[in-house]
JSON list of C-alpha atoms in Angstrom, two decimals:
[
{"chain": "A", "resi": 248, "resn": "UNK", "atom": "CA", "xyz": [-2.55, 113.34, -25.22]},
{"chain": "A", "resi": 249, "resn": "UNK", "atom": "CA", "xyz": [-5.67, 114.74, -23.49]},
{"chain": "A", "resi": 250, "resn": "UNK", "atom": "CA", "xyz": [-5.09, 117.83, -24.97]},
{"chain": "A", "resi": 251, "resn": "UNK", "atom": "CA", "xyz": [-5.35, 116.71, -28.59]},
{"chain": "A", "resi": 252, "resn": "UNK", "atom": "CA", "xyz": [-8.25, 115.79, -29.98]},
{"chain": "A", "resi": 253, "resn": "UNK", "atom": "CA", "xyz": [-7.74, 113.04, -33.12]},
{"chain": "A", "resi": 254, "resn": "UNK", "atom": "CA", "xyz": [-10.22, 111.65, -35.79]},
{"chain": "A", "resi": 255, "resn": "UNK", "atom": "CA", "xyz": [-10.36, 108.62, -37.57]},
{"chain": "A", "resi": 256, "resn": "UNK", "atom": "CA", "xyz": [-9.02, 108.30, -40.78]},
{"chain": "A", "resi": 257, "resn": "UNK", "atom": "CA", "xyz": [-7.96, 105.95, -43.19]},
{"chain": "A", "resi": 258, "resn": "UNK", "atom": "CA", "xyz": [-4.11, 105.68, -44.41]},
{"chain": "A", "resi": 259, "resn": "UNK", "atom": "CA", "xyz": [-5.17, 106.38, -47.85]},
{"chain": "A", "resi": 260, "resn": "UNK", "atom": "CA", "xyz": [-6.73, 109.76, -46.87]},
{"chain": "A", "resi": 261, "resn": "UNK", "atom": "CA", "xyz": [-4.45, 110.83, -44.69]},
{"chain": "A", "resi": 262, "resn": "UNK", "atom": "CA", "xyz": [-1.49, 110.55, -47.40]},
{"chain": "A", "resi": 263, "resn": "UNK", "atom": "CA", "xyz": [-3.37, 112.15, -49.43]},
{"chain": "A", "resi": 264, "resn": "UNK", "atom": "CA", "xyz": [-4.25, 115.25, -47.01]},
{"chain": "A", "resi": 265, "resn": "UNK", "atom": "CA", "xyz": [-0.78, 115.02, -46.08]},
{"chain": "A", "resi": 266, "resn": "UNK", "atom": "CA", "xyz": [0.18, 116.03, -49.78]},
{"chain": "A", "resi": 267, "resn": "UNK", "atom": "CA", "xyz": [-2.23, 118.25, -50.64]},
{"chain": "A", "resi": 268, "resn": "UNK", "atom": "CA", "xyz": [-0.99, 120.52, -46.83]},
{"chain": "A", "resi": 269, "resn": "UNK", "atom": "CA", "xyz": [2.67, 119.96, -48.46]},
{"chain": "A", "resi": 270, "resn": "UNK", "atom": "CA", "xyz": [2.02, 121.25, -51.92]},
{"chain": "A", "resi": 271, "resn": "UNK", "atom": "CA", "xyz": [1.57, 124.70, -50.19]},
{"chain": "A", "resi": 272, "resn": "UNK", "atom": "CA", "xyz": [4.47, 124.70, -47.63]},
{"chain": "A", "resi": 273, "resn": "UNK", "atom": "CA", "xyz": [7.04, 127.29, -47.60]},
{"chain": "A", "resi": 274, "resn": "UNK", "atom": "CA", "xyz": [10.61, 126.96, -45.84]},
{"chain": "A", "resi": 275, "resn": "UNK", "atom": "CA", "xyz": [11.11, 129.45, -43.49]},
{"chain": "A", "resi": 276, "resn": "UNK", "atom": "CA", "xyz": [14.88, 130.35, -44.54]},
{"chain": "A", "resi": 277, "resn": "UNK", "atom": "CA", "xyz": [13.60, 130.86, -47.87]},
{"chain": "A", "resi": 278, "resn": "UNK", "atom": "CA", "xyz": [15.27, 127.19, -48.79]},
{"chain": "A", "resi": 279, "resn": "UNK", "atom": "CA", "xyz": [13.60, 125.61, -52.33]},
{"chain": "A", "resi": 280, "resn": "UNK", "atom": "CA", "xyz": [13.61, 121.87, -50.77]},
{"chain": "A", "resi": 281, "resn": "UNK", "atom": "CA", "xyz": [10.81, 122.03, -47.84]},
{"chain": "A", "resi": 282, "resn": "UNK", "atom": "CA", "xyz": [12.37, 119.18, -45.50]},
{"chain": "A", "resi": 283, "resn": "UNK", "atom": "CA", "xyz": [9.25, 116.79, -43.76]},
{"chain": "A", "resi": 284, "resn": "UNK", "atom": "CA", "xyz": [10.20, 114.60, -40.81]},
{"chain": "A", "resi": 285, "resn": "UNK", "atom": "CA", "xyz": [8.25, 111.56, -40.06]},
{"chain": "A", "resi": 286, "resn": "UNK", "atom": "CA", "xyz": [9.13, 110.50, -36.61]},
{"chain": "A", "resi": 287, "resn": "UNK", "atom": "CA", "xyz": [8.21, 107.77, -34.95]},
{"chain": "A", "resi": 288, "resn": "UNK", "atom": "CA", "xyz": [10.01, 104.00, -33.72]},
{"chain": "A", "resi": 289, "resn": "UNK", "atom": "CA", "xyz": [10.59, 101.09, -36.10]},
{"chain": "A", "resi": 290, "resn": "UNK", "atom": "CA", "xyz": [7.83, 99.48, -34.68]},
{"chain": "A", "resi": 291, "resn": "UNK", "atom": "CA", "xyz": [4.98, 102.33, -35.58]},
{"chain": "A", "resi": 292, "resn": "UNK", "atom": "CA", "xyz": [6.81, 102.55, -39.25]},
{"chain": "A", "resi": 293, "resn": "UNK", "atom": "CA", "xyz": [6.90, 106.03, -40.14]},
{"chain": "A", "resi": 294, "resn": "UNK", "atom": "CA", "xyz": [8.79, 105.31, -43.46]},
{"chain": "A", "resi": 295, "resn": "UNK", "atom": "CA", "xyz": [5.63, 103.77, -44.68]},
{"chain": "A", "resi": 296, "resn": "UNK", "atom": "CA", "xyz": [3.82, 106.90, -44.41]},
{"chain": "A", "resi": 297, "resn": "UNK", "atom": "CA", "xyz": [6.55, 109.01, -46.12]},
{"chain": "A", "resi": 298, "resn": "UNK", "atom": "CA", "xyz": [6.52, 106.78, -48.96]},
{"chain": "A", "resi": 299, "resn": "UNK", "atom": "CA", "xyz": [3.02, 106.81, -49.06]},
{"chain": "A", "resi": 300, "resn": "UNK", "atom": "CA", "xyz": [2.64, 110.83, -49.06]},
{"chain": "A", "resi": 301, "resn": "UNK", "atom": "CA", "xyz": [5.55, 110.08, -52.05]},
{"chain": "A", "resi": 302, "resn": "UNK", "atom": "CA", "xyz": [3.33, 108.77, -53.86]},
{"chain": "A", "resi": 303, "resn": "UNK", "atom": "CA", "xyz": [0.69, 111.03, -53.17]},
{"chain": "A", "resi": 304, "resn": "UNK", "atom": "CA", "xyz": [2.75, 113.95, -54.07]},
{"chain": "A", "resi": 305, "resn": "UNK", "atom": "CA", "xyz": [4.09, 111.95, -57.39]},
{"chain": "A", "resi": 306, "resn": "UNK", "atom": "CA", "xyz": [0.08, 112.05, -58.56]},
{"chain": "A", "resi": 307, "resn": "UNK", "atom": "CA", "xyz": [0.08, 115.72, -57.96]},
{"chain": "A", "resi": 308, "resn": "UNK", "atom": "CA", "xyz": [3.05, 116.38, -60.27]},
{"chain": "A", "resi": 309, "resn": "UNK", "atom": "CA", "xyz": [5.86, 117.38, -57.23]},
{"chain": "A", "resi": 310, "resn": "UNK", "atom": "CA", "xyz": [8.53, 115.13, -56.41]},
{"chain": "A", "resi": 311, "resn": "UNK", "atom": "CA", "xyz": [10.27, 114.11, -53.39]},
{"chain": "A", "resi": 312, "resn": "UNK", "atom": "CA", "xyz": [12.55, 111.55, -51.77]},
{"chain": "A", "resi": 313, "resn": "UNK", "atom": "CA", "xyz": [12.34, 109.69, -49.16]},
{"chain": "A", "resi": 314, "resn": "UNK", "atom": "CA", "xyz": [15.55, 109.22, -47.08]},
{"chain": "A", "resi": 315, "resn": "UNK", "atom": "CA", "xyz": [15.18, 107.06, -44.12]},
{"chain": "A", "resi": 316, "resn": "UNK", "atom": "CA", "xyz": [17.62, 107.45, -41.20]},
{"chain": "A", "resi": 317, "resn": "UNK", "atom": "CA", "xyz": [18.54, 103.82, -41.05]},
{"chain": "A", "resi": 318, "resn": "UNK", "atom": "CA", "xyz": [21.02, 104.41, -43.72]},
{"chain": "A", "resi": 319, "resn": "UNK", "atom": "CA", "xyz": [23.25, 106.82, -41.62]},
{"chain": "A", "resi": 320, "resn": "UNK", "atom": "CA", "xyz": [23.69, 104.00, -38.64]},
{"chain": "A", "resi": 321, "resn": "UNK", "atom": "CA", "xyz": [27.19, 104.76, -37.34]},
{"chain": "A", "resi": 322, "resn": "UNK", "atom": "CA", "xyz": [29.92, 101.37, -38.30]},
{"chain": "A", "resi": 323, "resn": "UNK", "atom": "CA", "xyz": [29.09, 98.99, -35.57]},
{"chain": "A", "resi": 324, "resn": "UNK", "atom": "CA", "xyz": [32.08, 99.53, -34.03]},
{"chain": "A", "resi": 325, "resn": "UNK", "atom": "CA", "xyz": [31.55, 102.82, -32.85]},
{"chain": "A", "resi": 326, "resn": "UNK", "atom": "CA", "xyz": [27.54, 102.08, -32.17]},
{"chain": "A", "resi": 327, "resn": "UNK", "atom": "CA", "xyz": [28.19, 98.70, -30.65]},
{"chain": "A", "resi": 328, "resn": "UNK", "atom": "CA", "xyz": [31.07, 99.92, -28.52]},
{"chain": "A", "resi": 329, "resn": "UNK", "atom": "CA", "xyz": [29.53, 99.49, -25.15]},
{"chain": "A", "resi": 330, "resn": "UNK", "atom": "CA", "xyz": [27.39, 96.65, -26.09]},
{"chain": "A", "resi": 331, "resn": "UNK", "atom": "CA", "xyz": [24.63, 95.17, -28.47]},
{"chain": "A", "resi": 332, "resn": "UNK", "atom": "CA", "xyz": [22.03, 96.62, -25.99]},
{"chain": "A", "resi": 333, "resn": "UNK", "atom": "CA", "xyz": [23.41, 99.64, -24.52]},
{"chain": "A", "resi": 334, "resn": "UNK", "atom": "CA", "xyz": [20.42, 101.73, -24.48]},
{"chain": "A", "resi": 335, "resn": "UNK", "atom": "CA", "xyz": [22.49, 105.39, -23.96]},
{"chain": "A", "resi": 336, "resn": "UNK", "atom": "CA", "xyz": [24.46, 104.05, -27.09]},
{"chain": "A", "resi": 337, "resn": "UNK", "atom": "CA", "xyz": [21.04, 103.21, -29.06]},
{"chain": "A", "resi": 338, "resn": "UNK", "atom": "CA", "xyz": [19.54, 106.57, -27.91]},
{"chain": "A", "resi": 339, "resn": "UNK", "atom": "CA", "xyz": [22.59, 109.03, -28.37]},
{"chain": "A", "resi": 340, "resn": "UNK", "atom": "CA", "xyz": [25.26, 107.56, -30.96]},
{"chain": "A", "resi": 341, "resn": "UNK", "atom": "CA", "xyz": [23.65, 105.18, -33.41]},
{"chain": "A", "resi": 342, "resn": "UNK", "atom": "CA", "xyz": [22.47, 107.31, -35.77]},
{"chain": "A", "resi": 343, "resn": "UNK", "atom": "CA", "xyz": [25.18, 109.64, -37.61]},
{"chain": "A", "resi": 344, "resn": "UNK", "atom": "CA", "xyz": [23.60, 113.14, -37.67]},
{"chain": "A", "resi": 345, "resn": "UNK", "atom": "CA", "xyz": [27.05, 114.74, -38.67]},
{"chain": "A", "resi": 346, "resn": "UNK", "atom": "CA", "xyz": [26.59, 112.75, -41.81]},
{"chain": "A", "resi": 347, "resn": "UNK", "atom": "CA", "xyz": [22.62, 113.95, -41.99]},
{"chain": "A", "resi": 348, "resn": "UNK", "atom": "CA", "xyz": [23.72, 117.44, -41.65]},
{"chain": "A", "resi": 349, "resn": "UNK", "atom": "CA", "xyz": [26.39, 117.28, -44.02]},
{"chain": "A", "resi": 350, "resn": "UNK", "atom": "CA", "xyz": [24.63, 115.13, -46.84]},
{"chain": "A", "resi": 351, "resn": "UNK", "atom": "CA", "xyz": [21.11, 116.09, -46.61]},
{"chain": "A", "resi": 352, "resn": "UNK", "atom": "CA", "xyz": [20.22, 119.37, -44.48]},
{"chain": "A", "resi": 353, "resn": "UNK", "atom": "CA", "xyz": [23.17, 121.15, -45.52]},
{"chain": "A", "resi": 354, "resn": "UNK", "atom": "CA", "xyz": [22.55, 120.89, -49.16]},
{"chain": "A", "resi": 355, "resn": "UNK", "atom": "CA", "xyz": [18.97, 121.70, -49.08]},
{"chain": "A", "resi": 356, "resn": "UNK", "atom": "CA", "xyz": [19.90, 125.42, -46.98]},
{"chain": "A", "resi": 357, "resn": "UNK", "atom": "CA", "xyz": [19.06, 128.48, -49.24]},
{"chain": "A", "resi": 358, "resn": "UNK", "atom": "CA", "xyz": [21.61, 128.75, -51.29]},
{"chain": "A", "resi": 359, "resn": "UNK", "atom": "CA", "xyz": [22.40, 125.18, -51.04]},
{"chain": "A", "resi": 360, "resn": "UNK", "atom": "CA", "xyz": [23.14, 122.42, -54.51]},
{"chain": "A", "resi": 361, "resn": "UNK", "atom": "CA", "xyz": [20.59, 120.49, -54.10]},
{"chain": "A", "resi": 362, "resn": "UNK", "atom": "CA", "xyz": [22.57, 117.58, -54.28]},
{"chain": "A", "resi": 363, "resn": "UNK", "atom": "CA", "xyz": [21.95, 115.22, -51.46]},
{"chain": "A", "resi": 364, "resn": "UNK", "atom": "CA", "xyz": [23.30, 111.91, -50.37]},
{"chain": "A", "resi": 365, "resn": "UNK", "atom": "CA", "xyz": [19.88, 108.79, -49.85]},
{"chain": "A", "resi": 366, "resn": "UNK", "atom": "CA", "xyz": [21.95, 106.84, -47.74]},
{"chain": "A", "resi": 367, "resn": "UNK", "atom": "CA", "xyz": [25.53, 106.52, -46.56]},
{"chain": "A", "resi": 368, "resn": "UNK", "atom": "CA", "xyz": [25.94, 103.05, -44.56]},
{"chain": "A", "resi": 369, "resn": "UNK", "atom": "CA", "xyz": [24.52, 99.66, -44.39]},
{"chain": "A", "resi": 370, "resn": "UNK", "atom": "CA", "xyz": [23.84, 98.01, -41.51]},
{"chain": "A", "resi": 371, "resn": "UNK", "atom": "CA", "xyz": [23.65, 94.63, -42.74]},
{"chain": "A", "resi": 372, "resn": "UNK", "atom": "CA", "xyz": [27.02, 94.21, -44.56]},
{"chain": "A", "resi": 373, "resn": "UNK", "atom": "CA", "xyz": [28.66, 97.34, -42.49]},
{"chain": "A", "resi": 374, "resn": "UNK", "atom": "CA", "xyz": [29.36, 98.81, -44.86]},
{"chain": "A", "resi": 375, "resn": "UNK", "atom": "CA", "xyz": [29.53, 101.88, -47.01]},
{"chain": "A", "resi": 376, "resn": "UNK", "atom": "CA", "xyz": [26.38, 101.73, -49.03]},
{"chain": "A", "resi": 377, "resn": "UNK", "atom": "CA", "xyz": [28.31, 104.09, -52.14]},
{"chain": "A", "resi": 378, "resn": "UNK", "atom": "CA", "xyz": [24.89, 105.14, -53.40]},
{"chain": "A", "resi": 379, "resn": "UNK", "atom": "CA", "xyz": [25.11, 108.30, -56.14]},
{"chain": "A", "resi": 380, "resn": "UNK", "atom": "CA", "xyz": [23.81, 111.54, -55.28]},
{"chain": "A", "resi": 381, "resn": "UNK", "atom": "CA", "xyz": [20.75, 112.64, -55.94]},
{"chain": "A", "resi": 382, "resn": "UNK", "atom": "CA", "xyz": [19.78, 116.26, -57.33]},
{"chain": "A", "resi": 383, "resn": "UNK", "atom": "CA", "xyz": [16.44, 117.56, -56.02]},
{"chain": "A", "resi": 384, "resn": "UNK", "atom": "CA", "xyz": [15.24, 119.99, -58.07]},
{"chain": "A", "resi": 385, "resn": "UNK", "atom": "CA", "xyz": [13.96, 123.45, -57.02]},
{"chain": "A", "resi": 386, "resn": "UNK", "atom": "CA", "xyz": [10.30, 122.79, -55.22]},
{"chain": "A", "resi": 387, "resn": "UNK", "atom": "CA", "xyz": [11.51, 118.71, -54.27]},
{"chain": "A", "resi": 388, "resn": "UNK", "atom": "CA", "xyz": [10.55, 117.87, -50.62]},
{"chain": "A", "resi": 389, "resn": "UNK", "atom": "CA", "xyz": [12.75, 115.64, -48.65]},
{"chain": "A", "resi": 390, "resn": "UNK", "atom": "CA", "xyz": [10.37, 113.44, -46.41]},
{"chain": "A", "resi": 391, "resn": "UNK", "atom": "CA", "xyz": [12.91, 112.22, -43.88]},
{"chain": "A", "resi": 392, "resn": "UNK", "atom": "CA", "xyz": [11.84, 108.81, -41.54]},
{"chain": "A", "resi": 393, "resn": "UNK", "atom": "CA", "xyz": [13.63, 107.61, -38.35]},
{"chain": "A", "resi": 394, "resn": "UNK", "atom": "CA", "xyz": [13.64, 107.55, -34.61]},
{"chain": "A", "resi": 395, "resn": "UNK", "atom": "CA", "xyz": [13.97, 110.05, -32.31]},
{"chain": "A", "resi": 396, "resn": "UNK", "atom": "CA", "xyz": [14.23, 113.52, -35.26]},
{"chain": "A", "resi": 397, "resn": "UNK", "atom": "CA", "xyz": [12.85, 115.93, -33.09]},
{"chain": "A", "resi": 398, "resn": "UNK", "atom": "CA", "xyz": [15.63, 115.98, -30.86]},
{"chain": "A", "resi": 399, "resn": "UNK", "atom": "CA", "xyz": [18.16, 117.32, -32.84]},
{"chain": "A", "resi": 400, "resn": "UNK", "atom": "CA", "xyz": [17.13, 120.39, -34.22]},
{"chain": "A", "resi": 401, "resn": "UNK", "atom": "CA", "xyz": [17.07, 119.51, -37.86]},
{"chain": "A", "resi": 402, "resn": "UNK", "atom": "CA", "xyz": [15.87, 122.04, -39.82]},
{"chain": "A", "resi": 403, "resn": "UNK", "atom": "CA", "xyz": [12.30, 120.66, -40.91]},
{"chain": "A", "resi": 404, "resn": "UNK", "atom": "CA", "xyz": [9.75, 123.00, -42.25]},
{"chain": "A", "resi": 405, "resn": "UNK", "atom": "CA", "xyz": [6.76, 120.14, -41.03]},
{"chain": "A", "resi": 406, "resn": "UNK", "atom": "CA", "xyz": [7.10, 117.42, -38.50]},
{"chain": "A", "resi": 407, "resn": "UNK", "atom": "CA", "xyz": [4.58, 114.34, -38.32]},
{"chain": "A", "resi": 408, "resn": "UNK", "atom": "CA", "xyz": [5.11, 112.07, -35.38]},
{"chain": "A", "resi": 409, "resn": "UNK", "atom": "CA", "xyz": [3.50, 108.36, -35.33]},
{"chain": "A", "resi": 410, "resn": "UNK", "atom": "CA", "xyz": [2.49, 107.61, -32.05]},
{"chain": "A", "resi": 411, "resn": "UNK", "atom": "CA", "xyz": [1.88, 104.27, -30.53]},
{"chain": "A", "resi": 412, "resn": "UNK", "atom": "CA", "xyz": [0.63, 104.04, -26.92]},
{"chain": "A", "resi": 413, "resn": "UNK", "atom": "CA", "xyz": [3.41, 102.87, -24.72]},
{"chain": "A", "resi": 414, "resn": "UNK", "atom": "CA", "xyz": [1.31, 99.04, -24.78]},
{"chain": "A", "resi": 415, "resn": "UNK", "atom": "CA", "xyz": [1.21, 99.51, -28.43]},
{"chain": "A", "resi": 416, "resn": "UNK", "atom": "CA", "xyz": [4.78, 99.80, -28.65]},
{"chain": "A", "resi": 417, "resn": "UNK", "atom": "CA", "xyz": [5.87, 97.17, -26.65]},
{"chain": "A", "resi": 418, "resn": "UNK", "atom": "CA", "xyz": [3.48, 94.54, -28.26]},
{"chain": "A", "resi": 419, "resn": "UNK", "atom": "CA", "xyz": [4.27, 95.93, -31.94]},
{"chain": "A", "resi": 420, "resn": "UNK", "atom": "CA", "xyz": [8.35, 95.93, -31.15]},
{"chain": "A", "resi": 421, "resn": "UNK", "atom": "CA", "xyz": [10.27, 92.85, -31.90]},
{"chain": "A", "resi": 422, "resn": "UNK", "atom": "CA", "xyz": [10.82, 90.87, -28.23]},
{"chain": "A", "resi": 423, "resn": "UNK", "atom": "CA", "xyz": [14.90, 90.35, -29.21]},
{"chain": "A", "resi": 424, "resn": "UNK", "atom": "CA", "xyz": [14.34, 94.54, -29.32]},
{"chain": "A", "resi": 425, "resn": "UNK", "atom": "CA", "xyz": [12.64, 95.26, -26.25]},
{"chain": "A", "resi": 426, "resn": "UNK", "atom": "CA", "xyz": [15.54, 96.80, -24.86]},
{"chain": "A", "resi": 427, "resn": "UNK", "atom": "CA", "xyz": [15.04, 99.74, -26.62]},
{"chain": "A", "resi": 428, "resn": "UNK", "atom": "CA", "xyz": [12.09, 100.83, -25.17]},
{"chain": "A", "resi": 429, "resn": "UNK", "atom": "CA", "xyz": [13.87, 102.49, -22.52]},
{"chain": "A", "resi": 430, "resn": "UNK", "atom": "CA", "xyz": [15.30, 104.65, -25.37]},
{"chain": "A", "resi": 431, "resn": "UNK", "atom": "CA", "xyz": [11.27, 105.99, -26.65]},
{"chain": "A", "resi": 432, "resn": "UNK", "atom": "CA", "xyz": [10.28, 106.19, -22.65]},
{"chain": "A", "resi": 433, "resn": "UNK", "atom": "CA", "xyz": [13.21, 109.23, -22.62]},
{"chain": "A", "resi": 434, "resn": "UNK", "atom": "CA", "xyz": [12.32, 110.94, -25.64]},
{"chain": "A", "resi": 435, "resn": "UNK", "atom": "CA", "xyz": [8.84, 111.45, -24.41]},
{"chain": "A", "resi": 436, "resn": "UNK", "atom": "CA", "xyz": [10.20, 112.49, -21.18]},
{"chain": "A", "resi": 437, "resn": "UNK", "atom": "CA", "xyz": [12.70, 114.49, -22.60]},
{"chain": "A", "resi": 438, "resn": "UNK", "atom": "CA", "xyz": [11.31, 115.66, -26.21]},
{"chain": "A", "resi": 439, "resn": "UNK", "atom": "CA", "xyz": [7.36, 115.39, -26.04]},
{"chain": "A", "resi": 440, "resn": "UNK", "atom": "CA", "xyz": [7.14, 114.40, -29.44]},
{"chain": "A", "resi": 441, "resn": "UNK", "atom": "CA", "xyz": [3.20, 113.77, -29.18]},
{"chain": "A", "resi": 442, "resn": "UNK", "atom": "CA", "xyz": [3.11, 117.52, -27.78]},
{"chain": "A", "resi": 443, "resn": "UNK", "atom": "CA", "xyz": [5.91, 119.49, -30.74]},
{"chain": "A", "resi": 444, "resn": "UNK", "atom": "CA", "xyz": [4.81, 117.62, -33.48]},
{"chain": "A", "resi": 445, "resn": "UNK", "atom": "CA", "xyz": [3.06, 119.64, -36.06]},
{"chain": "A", "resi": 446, "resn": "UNK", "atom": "CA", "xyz": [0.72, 116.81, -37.18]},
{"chain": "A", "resi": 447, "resn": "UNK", "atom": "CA", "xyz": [0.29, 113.79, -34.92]},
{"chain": "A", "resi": 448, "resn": "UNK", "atom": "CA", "xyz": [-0.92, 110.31, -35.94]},
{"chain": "A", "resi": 449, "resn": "UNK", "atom": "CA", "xyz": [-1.66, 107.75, -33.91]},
{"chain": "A", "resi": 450, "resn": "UNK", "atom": "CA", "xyz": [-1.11, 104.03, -35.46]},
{"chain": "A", "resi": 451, "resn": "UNK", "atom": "CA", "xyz": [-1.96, 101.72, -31.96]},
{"chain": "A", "resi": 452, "resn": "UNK", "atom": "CA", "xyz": [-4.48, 99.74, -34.56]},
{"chain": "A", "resi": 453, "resn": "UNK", "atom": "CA", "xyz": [-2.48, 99.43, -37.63]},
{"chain": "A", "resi": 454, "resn": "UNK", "atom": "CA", "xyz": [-5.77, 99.40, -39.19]},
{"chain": "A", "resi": 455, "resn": "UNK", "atom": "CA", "xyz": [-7.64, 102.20, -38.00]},
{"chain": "A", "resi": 456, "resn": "UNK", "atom": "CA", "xyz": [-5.22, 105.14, -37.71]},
{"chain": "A", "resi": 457, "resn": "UNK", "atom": "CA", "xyz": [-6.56, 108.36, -35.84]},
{"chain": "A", "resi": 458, "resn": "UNK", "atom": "CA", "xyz": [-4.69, 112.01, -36.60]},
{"chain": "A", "resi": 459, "resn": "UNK", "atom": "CA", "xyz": [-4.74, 115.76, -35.48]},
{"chain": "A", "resi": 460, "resn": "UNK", "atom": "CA", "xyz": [-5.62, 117.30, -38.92]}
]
């Protein structure tokens, strides 16, 4: 973290500066859909900045959607196999990214339909959610949300991780969660989010959020 310097900034702005950066942004395959990830744990809600640069992008006349990665949870008999708390199981096999490839990256490839799957299983009723598909049309951004994206070499065109100091986390995480914590300590080890992200904000003060530019 030294070796990023962040300012101050309200969330307003920064969805709004976040929007105006994506109105301009080019896949590098030459895809029509540029694909966003906003990383970050449950706790340090990243899905409430990708709806928020939604809407920011909605003013500005380009749409997107917003497809958060708790809707491709595994059944929770494959994710809950070793255990409610397993934290290898939490960090490696809760989150189907066969199914994100196949019904959301895949699609939005050059060449690709367009036509991409919001959300394929809910975790609540385990079941299958049966949403319709969704066609993005030409120029559409996908602003993916979730845990742990920069790990699996998805194809995204921008990455924003939301950091929250290590404290942060652990008071802003639910206590029946705190065994996932484990899970974020090895993704820093292992991934560096803070350090690949393209644009990093930090949300330790949900109030007073601090960014890269």
């Amino acid at each position: 973290m030294g070796r990023v310097r962040l300012e101050a900034i309200t969330w307003d702005r920064l969805g709004d500066l976040l929007a105006e950066r994506l109105l301009d942004l080019k896949p590098a395959d030459g895809s029509p859909w540029p694909r966003i990830a906003f990383d970050g744990a449950p706790a340090a809600h990243p899905g409430d900045l990708a709806h928020r640069v939604r809407e920011a992008l909605r003013v500005r006349g380009r749409s997107a959607l917003v497809v958060g990665t708790e809707g491709f949870l595994r059944p929770a008999s494959v994710r809950l196999e070793y255990g409610h708390r397993d934290v290898e199981a939490y960090y490696s096999g809760w989150y189907d990214t066969g199914a994100l490839w196949r019904e959301v990256f895949n699609p939005l490839e050059a060449g690709g339909d367009g036509r991409v799957l919001p959300d394929l299983w809910d975790p609540a009723t385990d079941r299958a959610t049966r949403s319709p598909y969704v066609q993005l049309p030409p120029d559409s951004l996908l602003l993916m949300h979730g845990p742990f994206l920069l790990r699996h070499w998805f194809p995204f065109d921008l990455s924003v991780h939301v950091l929250l100091s290590p404290g942060a986390l652990r008071r802003r995480t639910p206590d029946d969660e705190h065994w996932t914590l484990p899970a974020f300590e090895r993704y820093e080890q292992e991934t560096d989010p803070a350090g690949t992200a393209d644009v990093l904000v930090r949300a330790d003060d949900p109030r007073h959020p601090a960014w890269s530019g």
